[in-house]
Amino acid sequence: MKYLSFSLLLFLLCSGQAVFSQDSVNEYTVVDSLYREDQVYIGVTFNLLSNKPEGISQNGLSGSLQLGFIRDMPFNKRRNKAIGVGLGVSIDTFNQDLFIGEESDENTTIFSTISEDINTDKNRFTFYTLEMPIQYRWRTSTPTKYAFWRIHAGVQLGYIFRFKSTFIQEGNEVNQTDLPELNKLQYGLTFAFGYGAFNFQTYYGLNTLFNDDAIVNGENVNLQVIRLGLQFYFL
């Protein structure tokens, strides 16, 4: 009886060790050593305009919302360095005192400064952009570590597929959507850093929003877009 009890105890111990070993192996095998940081991103930024012509200024809150997906392509053994290529959309709004209208008889665009003595309820332009970010990505991630430090730097290409300027005052509203002077192709530099899902981001446009045909007060409207804000990543 004692021998049977000892044998049963030994069997249970060996079985438990085998199960534990198997669990350890299974736990190890589910670790993906070829992991990628493919991510859905959401960005919220405050927008600025640089190279403003004399007499043009921003007023009110100008912002942007971005949404997209980035494919991660690691290129080193540790997989903490990668190239990211993505696709997304954004909406940008700028409140400012640049009036954009049209000569009805000549079908030409008017750019002018709204003087302070003119009462306006709203003057802004909004555009929607299809974006393709291309990034160099560095991070402190591991196959089992999902919260880590990251730095992303690169370029971003964009195509403006919808533009609308709006001027509203009492008894008068002017909307402009067809703008030949608009540079629909946009490109700029991007930089982001942070920890986990929360990251600071910036975008600096390298080309102007309007071409050389856009002139106000004898100057080219060489407006360039700057974004400053937050970006959230979700695996």
C-alpha positions in Angstrom: 0.0 0.0 0.0 2.8 2.4 0.9 4.6 1.4 -2.3 1.4 2.1 -4.3 1.0 5.5 -2.7 4.6 6.4 -3.3 4.3 5.3 -7.0 1.1 7.3 -7.4 2.7 10.4 -5.9 5.8 10.0 -8.1 3.5 9.7 -11.2 1.6 12.8 -10.3 4.8 14.8 -9.7 6.2 13.7 -13.1 3.0 14.4 -14.8 2.8 17.8 -13.3 6.3 18.5 -14.4 5.6 17.4 -17.9 2.5 19.5 -18.1 4.4 22.5 -16.7 7.2 22.0 -19.2 4.6 21.7 -22.0 2.9 24.9 -20.9 6.3 26.6 -20.9 7.0 25.4 -24.4 3.6 26.5 -25.6 4.0 29.9 -23.9 7.4 30.3 -25.6 6.2 29.2 -29.0 3.4 31.8 -29.1 6.0 34.6 -28.9 6.3 36.0 -32.4 10.0 36.7 -33.1 9.0 38.1 -36.5 6.6 40.7 -35.0 5.7 43.9 -36.8 4.3 47.1 -35.4 1.5 47.5 -38.0 -0.6 50.3 -36.5 -3.8 52.2 -36.9 -3.1 55.9 -36.0 -5.3 58.8 -35.0 -3.8 62.3 -34.9 -5.1 65.6 -33.5 -3.1 68.7 -34.1 -3.1 72.5 -33.9 -2.5 74.1 -37.3 -0.3 77.0 -38.1 0.4 78.9 -41.4 4.0 80.0 -42.1 5.2 82.5 -44.7 2.1 84.6 -44.3 2.0 87.7 -46.5 1.9 91.1 -44.8 -1.5 91.8 -43.4 -2.6 88.2 -43.2 -3.0 86.5 -39.8 -4.7 83.6 -38.2 -7.6 84.0 -35.8 -9.6 81.5 -33.8 -8.7 77.8 -33.5 -7.3 76.0 -36.5 -6.9 72.2 -36.3 -6.5 68.9 -38.0 -7.7 65.3 -37.6 -5.9 62.4 -39.2 -6.8 58.7 -39.5 -4.9 56.0 -41.2 -2.9 52.7 -41.2 0.9 52.1 -41.3 2.6 48.9 -42.5 5.7 48.2 -40.5 8.7 46.6 -42.2 11.6 45.8 -39.8 15.1 45.5 -41.3 17.3 44.4 -38.4 17.4 41.2 -36.3 16.1 42.8 -33.2 13.3 44.3 -35.2 13.4 47.6 -33.4 14.3 49.5 -36.5 11.9 49.6 -39.4 10.5 51.4 -42.4 6.8 52.3 -42.2 4.6 53.1 -45.2 1.0 54.1 -44.6 -2.2 55.4 -46.1 -4.6 57.8 -44.4 -6.9 60.8 -44.7 -7.0 64.1 -42.9 -9.2 67.1 -42.5 -7.5 70.5 -41.9 -9.2 73.8 -41.0 -7.6 77.3 -41.0 -9.4 80.4 -39.5 -7.7 83.5 -40.9 -8.4 86.8 -42.6 -7.5 85.9 -46.2 -10.6 86.3 -48.3 -10.9 84.0 -51.3 -13.6 84.9 -53.8 -14.2 85.0 -57.6 -14.8 87.6 -60.2 -18.2 86.5 -61.6 -17.7 88.1 -65.0 -14.1 87.0 -65.5 -14.2 83.7 -63.7 -10.9 84.5 -61.9 -10.0 84.0 -58.2 -9.7 87.0 -55.9 -7.3 87.0 -52.9 -7.6 89.9 -50.6 -7.1 90.9 -46.9 -10.2 91.3 -44.7 -9.7 94.6 -42.9 -10.5 95.0 -39.2 -13.4 97.3 -39.8 -15.3 94.6 -41.7 -17.6 92.5 -39.5 -17.4 88.8 -40.3 -19.0 85.8 -38.7 -16.6 83.3 -40.3 -13.7 83.2 -42.7 -11.8 80.0 -43.1 -10.8 77.3 -45.5 -10.9 73.6 -45.1 -9.4 70.8 -47.1 -9.4 67.0 -47.1 -6.2 65.2 -48.0 -5.3 61.6 -48.9 -1.9 61.1 -47.2 0.9 58.6 -47.5 3.5 58.7 -44.7 6.9 57.1 -45.2 8.8 56.8 -41.9 12.1 55.6 -40.4 11.0 54.0 -37.1 13.1 53.3 -34.0 11.7 51.8 -30.8 12.6 49.9 -27.6 10.0 47.2 -28.3 10.4 43.4 -27.9 8.1 40.5 -29.0 6.3 40.7 -25.7 6.6 44.4 -24.8 3.7 46.5 -26.1 4.4 49.7 -24.3 7.7 51.2 -25.4 9.5 54.4 -26.4 9.5 55.3 -30.1 10.9 57.8 -32.6 9.5 58.2 -36.1 10.9 60.5 -38.7 10.2 60.8 -42.4 8.3 62.4 -45.2 4.6 62.6 -46.0 3.0 62.9 -49.4 -0.5 64.3 -49.7 -3.2 64.9 -52.3 -5.9 67.4 -51.6 -9.1 66.0 -53.0 -11.6 68.5 -51.6 -11.1 72.2 -50.8 -13.6 74.8 -49.6 -13.2 78.4 -48.4 -16.1 80.0 -46.6 -16.7 83.7 -45.9 -19.9 84.6 -43.9 -21.1 88.0 -42.7 -24.6 89.3 -42.1 -26.6 89.0 -45.3 -23.6 87.7 -47.3 -22.0 84.3 -47.8 -19.2 83.4 -50.3 -18.0 79.8 -50.8 -15.2 78.8 -53.1 -14.5 75.2 -54.0 -12.9 75.2 -57.5 -9.5 76.9 -57.0 -7.0 76.6 -59.9 -4.3 78.2 -57.7 -4.4 75.4 -55.2 -1.4 73.1 -55.0 -3.2 69.8 -54.7 0.0 67.8 -54.3 1.5 68.5 -50.8 4.6 67.1 -49.2 6.5 67.7 -46.0 8.6 66.4 -43.1 7.2 64.5 -40.2 8.6 63.7 -36.7 6.9 61.9 -33.8 8.1 60.6 -30.5 6.4 59.2 -27.4 5.7 56.2 -25.2 2.9 53.7 -25.6 -0.2 55.0 -27.4 0.5 58.7 -26.7 3.0 60.5 -28.9 3.9 64.1 -29.8 3.9 64.7 -33.6 4.8 67.6 -35.9 4.5 68.1 -39.7 6.3 70.8 -41.7 5.0 71.4 -45.2 7.8 71.9 -47.7 5.8 73.3 -50.5 3.2 76.1 -50.6 -0.5 75.6 -50.3 -1.1 77.9 -53.4 0.9 78.3 -56.5 2.5 81.5 -57.9 -0.8 82.7 -59.4 -2.2 83.4 -55.9 -1.3 87.0 -55.1 -2.6 89.3 -52.4 -1.4 92.9 -51.9 1.2 92.4 -54.6 2.7 89.4 -52.8 2.6 85.7 -53.5 0.4 83.8 -51.1 3.2 81.5 -50.0 1.4 79.8 -47.2 2.9 76.6 -45.8 1.2 74.2 -43.3 2.6 73.4 -39.9 1.0 70.9 -37.6 1.7 70.4 -33.9 -0.2 67.9 -31.7 -0.7 64.3 -30.6 -0.8 61.0 -32.4 -2.3 57.8 -31.0 -1.2 54.4 -32.2 -3.2 51.2 -31.9 -2.0 47.7 -32.8 
